[in-house]
Short mmCIF file of C-alpha atoms in Angstrom, two decimals:
data_model
loop_
_atom_site.label_atom_id
_atom_site.label_comp_id
_atom_site.label_asym_id
_atom_site.label_seq_id
_atom_site.Cartn_x
_atom_site.Cartn_y
_atom_site.Cartn_z
CA UNK A 1 20.89 44.97 71.24
CA UNK A 2 19.80 42.09 73.51
CA UNK A 3 16.53 40.39 72.52
CA UNK A 4 14.56 37.66 74.29
CA UNK A 5 14.15 34.14 72.88
CA UNK A 6 10.49 34.85 72.14
CA UNK A 7 11.39 37.82 69.96
CA UNK A 8 14.18 35.84 68.23
CA UNK A 9 11.77 33.01 67.44
CA UNK A 10 9.45 35.55 65.82
CA UNK A 11 12.31 36.95 63.76
CA UNK A 12 13.81 33.62 62.68
CA UNK A 13 11.32 32.97 59.78
CA UNK A 14 12.20 36.35 58.26
CA UNK A 15 15.87 35.71 58.96
CA UNK A 16 15.74 32.35 57.16
CA UNK A 17 13.95 33.94 54.21
CA UNK A 18 16.44 36.85 54.08
CA UNK A 19 13.68 39.46 54.41
CA UNK A 20 14.56 40.97 57.79
CA UNK A 21 16.38 44.30 58.22
CA UNK A 22 20.15 44.42 58.68
CA UNK A 23 19.64 45.47 62.34
CA UNK A 24 17.33 42.51 63.01
CA UNK A 25 19.75 40.14 61.23
CA UNK A 26 22.64 41.35 63.40
CA UNK A 27 20.57 40.95 66.56
CA UNK A 28 19.48 37.40 65.61
CA UNK A 29 23.02 36.31 64.81
CA UNK A 30 24.27 37.79 68.08
CA UNK A 31 21.61 35.92 70.01
CA UNK A 32 22.20 32.63 68.20
CA UNK A 33 25.87 32.79 69.07
CA UNK A 34 25.07 32.58 72.80
CA UNK A 35 21.73 30.65 72.88
CA UNK A 36 21.83 26.86 72.18
CA UNK A 37 18.03 26.62 72.42
CA UNK A 38 17.43 29.16 69.66
CA UNK A 39 20.20 27.62 67.56
CA UNK A 40 18.32 24.28 67.66
CA UNK A 41 15.13 26.08 66.71
CA UNK A 42 16.92 27.82 63.83
CA UNK A 43 18.46 24.50 62.61
CA UNK A 44 15.03 22.83 62.61
CA UNK A 45 13.45 25.80 60.87
CA UNK A 46 16.10 25.99 58.16
CA UNK A 47 15.73 22.31 57.15
CA UNK A 48 13.85 21.73 53.85
CA UNK A 49 10.31 20.49 54.24
CA UNK A 50 9.78 16.73 53.58
CA UNK A 51 7.37 17.50 50.76
CA UNK A 52 9.90 19.74 49.03
CA UNK A 53 12.57 17.08 49.48
CA UNK A 54 10.27 14.47 47.93
CA UNK A 55 9.51 16.71 45.00
CA UNK A 56 13.20 17.39 44.39
CA UNK A 57 13.99 13.67 44.56
CA UNK A 58 11.08 12.80 42.28
CA UNK A 59 11.93 15.43 39.64
CA UNK A 60 14.20 13.06 37.60
CA UNK A 61 11.51 10.36 37.77
CA UNK A 62 8.91 12.77 36.44
CA UNK A 63 11.25 13.63 33.55
CA UNK A 64 11.76 9.94 32.70
CA UNK A 65 8.02 9.31 32.92
CA UNK A 66 7.30 12.22 30.59
CA UNK A 67 9.79 10.93 28.00
CA UNK A 68 8.37 7.40 28.30
CA UNK A 69 4.82 8.61 27.74
CA UNK A 70 5.96 10.63 24.72
CA UNK A 71 7.70 7.59 23.18
CA UNK A 72 4.65 5.46 23.92
CA UNK A 73 2.37 7.90 22.08
CA UNK A 74 4.77 8.02 19.12
CA UNK A 75 4.95 4.22 18.95
CA UNK A 76 1.17 3.92 19.16
CA UNK A 77 0.82 6.43 16.32
CA UNK A 78 3.36 4.58 14.17
CA UNK A 79 1.68 1.27 14.94
CA UNK A 80 -1.69 2.72 13.94
CA UNK A 81 -0.30 4.00 10.63
CA UNK A 82 1.32 0.62 9.92
CA UNK A 83 -1.94 -1.22 10.65
CA UNK A 84 -3.82 1.21 8.40
CA UNK A 85 -1.45 0.58 5.47
CA UNK A 86 -1.62 -3.17 6.11
CA UNK A 87 -5.42 -3.07 6.13
CA UNK A 88 -5.50 -1.11 2.87
CA UNK A 89 -3.04 -3.55 1.27
CA UNK A 90 -5.12 -6.57 2.34
CA UNK A 91 -8.28 -4.88 1.06
CA UNK A 92 -6.70 -4.19 -2.34
CA UNK A 93 -5.48 -7.78 -2.60
CA UNK A 94 -8.95 -9.12 -1.82
CA UNK A 95 -10.52 -6.78 -4.38
CA UNK A 96 -7.95 -7.82 -7.00
CA UNK A 97 -8.67 -11.50 -6.29
CA UNK A 98 -12.40 -10.92 -6.48
CA UNK A 99 -12.16 -9.05 -9.79
CA UNK A 100 -9.41 -11.32 -11.16
CA UNK A 101 -7.30 -8.32 -12.08
CA UNK A 102 -4.94 -8.96 -15.01
CA UNK A 103 -2.19 -7.10 -16.81
CA UNK A 104 -1.54 -7.18 -20.58
CA UNK A 105 1.53 -9.09 -21.68
CA UNK A 106 4.19 -7.29 -23.67
CA UNK A 107 4.79 -8.09 -27.32
CA UNK A 108 8.03 -9.81 -26.29
CA UNK A 109 5.89 -12.56 -24.69
CA UNK A 110 3.63 -13.04 -27.74
CA UNK A 111 4.50 -14.87 -30.95
CA UNK A 112 2.10 -14.73 -33.91
CA UNK A 113 2.75 -18.10 -35.58
CA UNK A 114 0.45 -17.67 -38.55
CA UNK A 115 -2.83 -16.17 -39.70
CA UNK A 116 -4.70 -18.52 -42.06
CA UNK A 117 -8.10 -19.03 -43.64
CA UNK A 118 -10.05 -22.17 -42.76
CA UNK A 119 -12.01 -24.14 -45.35
CA UNK A 120 -15.28 -22.49 -44.23
CA UNK A 121 -13.81 -19.02 -44.72
CA UNK A 122 -13.11 -18.37 -41.03
CA UNK A 123 -10.02 -16.45 -39.96
CA UNK A 124 -7.63 -18.30 -37.64
CA UNK A 125 -5.01 -16.41 -35.63
CA UNK A 126 -2.49 -18.89 -34.24
CA UNK A 127 -0.66 -17.44 -31.20
CA UNK A 128 2.08 -18.67 -28.91
CA UNK A 129 2.22 -16.94 -25.53
CA UNK A 130 5.40 -17.28 -23.50
CA UNK A 131 3.62 -17.41 -20.16
CA UNK A 132 1.99 -20.24 -18.21
CA UNK A 133 -0.75 -18.22 -16.49
CA UNK A 134 -3.01 -16.60 -19.04
CA UNK A 135 -6.26 -15.49 -20.56
CA UNK A 136 -7.11 -13.54 -23.71
CA UNK A 137 -9.52 -10.63 -23.72
CA UNK A 138 -11.36 -9.35 -26.77
CA UNK A 139 -11.62 -5.57 -26.74
CA UNK A 140 -13.33 -3.39 -29.30
CA UNK A 141 -12.37 0.17 -30.09
CA UNK A 142 -14.85 2.88 -31.03
CA UNK A 143 -13.81 2.59 -34.71
CA UNK A 144 -14.75 -1.16 -34.84
CA UNK A 145 -11.24 -2.57 -34.41
CA UNK A 146 -10.84 -5.82 -32.44
CA UNK A 147 -7.85 -6.24 -30.12
CA UNK A 148 -6.78 -9.70 -28.93
CA UNK A 149 -4.93 -9.03 -25.67
CA UNK A 150 -3.15 -11.91 -23.89
CA UNK A 151 -3.09 -11.13 -20.18
CA UNK A 152 -1.47 -12.44 -17.04
CA UNK A 153 -3.53 -12.60 -13.84
CA UNK A 154 -1.75 -10.75 -11.04
CA UNK A 155 -2.31 -13.61 -8.57
CA UNK A 156 -2.09 -16.61 -10.91
CA UNK A 157 1.37 -17.74 -11.95
CA UNK A 158 0.69 -21.25 -13.24
CA UNK A 159 2.02 -24.49 -11.82
CA UNK A 160 5.52 -24.12 -13.27
CA UNK A 161 5.13 -27.12 -15.61
CA UNK A 162 4.38 -25.12 -18.77
CA UNK A 163 6.73 -22.76 -20.53
CA UNK A 164 3.93 -21.26 -22.59
CA UNK A 165 0.68 -22.05 -24.37
CA UNK A 166 -0.77 -22.06 -27.86
CA UNK A 167 -4.07 -20.42 -28.70
CA UNK A 168 -6.10 -20.53 -31.90
CA UNK A 169 -8.37 -17.49 -32.08
CA UNK A 170 -10.93 -18.17 -34.82
CA UNK A 171 -13.38 -15.61 -36.25
CA UNK A 172 -15.76 -15.22 -39.15
CA UNK A 173 -17.33 -12.07 -40.54
CA UNK A 174 -21.11 -11.98 -40.68
CA UNK A 175 -22.72 -10.81 -43.91
CA UNK A 176 -24.33 -7.42 -43.58
CA UNK A 177 -27.73 -7.64 -41.91
CA UNK A 178 -27.18 -11.18 -40.51
CA UNK A 179 -26.63 -12.07 -36.86
CA UNK A 180 -25.48 -15.69 -37.09
CA UNK A 181 -23.94 -18.18 -39.50
CA UNK A 182 -24.56 -21.88 -38.96
CA UNK A 183 -21.65 -24.27 -39.30
CA UNK A 184 -19.02 -21.57 -38.97
CA UNK A 185 -16.10 -21.96 -36.56
CA UNK A 186 -15.15 -19.34 -33.98
CA UNK A 187 -16.65 -16.04 -32.92
CA UNK A 188 -18.67 -13.88 -35.23
CA UNK A 189 -17.51 -10.42 -36.25
CA UNK A 190 -19.85 -7.66 -37.43
CA UNK A 191 -19.78 -6.80 -41.10
CA UNK A 192 -18.28 -3.36 -40.35
CA UNK A 193 -15.19 -4.74 -38.59
CA UNK A 194 -12.15 -2.71 -39.61
CA UNK A 195 -9.24 -4.86 -38.44
CA UNK A 196 -7.91 -7.40 -35.95
CA UNK A 197 -4.85 -6.59 -33.86
CA UNK A 198 -2.90 -8.65 -31.32
CA UNK A 199 -1.73 -6.90 -28.15
CA UNK A 200 -2.66 -3.79 -26.24
CA UNK A 201 -3.60 -0.82 -28.38
CA UNK A 202 -0.38 1.13 -27.77
CA UNK A 203 1.88 -1.59 -29.27
CA UNK A 204 -0.58 -3.87 -31.08
CA UNK A 205 0.30 -5.77 -34.25
CA UNK A 206 -2.10 -5.85 -37.20
CA UNK A 207 -2.96 -9.44 -38.21
CA UNK A 208 -6.02 -9.03 -40.44
CA UNK A 209 -8.16 -6.48 -42.20
CA UNK A 210 -11.04 -6.80 -44.71
CA UNK A 211 -9.95 -7.78 -48.22
CA UNK A 212 -6.67 -9.29 -47.03
CA UNK A 213 -5.75 -12.57 -48.72
CA UNK A 214 -4.75 -15.30 -46.27
CA UNK A 215 -3.00 -18.61 -46.91
CA UNK A 216 -5.16 -21.69 -46.41
CA UNK A 217 -4.85 -23.52 -43.11
CA UNK A 218 -3.16 -26.90 -43.17
CA UNK A 219 -5.24 -30.08 -42.62
CA UNK A 220 -3.56 -30.49 -39.23
CA UNK A 221 -4.69 -27.01 -38.15
CA UNK A 222 -8.20 -27.71 -39.46
CA UNK A 223 -8.39 -30.95 -37.47
CA UNK A 224 -7.04 -29.36 -34.31
CA UNK A 225 -9.48 -26.49 -34.43
CA UNK A 226 -12.38 -28.82 -35.25
CA UNK A 227 -11.44 -30.86 -32.16
CA UNK A 228 -11.10 -27.76 -29.98
CA UNK A 229 -14.46 -26.36 -31.08
CA UNK A 230 -16.23 -29.72 -30.72
CA UNK A 231 -17.28 -30.07 -34.35
#
């Protein structure tokens, strides 16, 4: 079957797409074998479009860009989480500094040297604390027990020149119905006080309770406490 160039040009798009009939395909191939003009037209028509070529060439770049964007989002998320934890840590440190947060010392760091009675009847608890940074808190329980708790400030570690410190905790018991006692040394205790312990409640050591007989303090202890209290 002999077809004109005009008809072949109309059939070439279907021929390139593979949608023409077997008869049309045979006629096109027969014509192309003898017609240089239509062969050039067919060659130009069968070339991939520039846009398609660009897309195919850019496909690997799009894949790399997608992976890069994914890693960037992951890194931003991780960085945000890290900054959040850092902010919380800084906030907690500032709060702890503001509140002067302390932790109780263990009994291993506390030595009870002696518990004596001063000449005015006051009770003196002589402690040695194996820690340079310190304070002592006085805590009362619901059943009228006093706890002397040496504590270490979380953010105060001393200057490194002291191995420990000595503390004389002096108390006197007020007579029932009275609120003060002139000339007495130390801090007053209510008449219903049940006991004095040293250390946190879970491992505290009993050092005094009402009716307990105490040895008298030495003159040196009396003088030292008088000097400390400003008498």
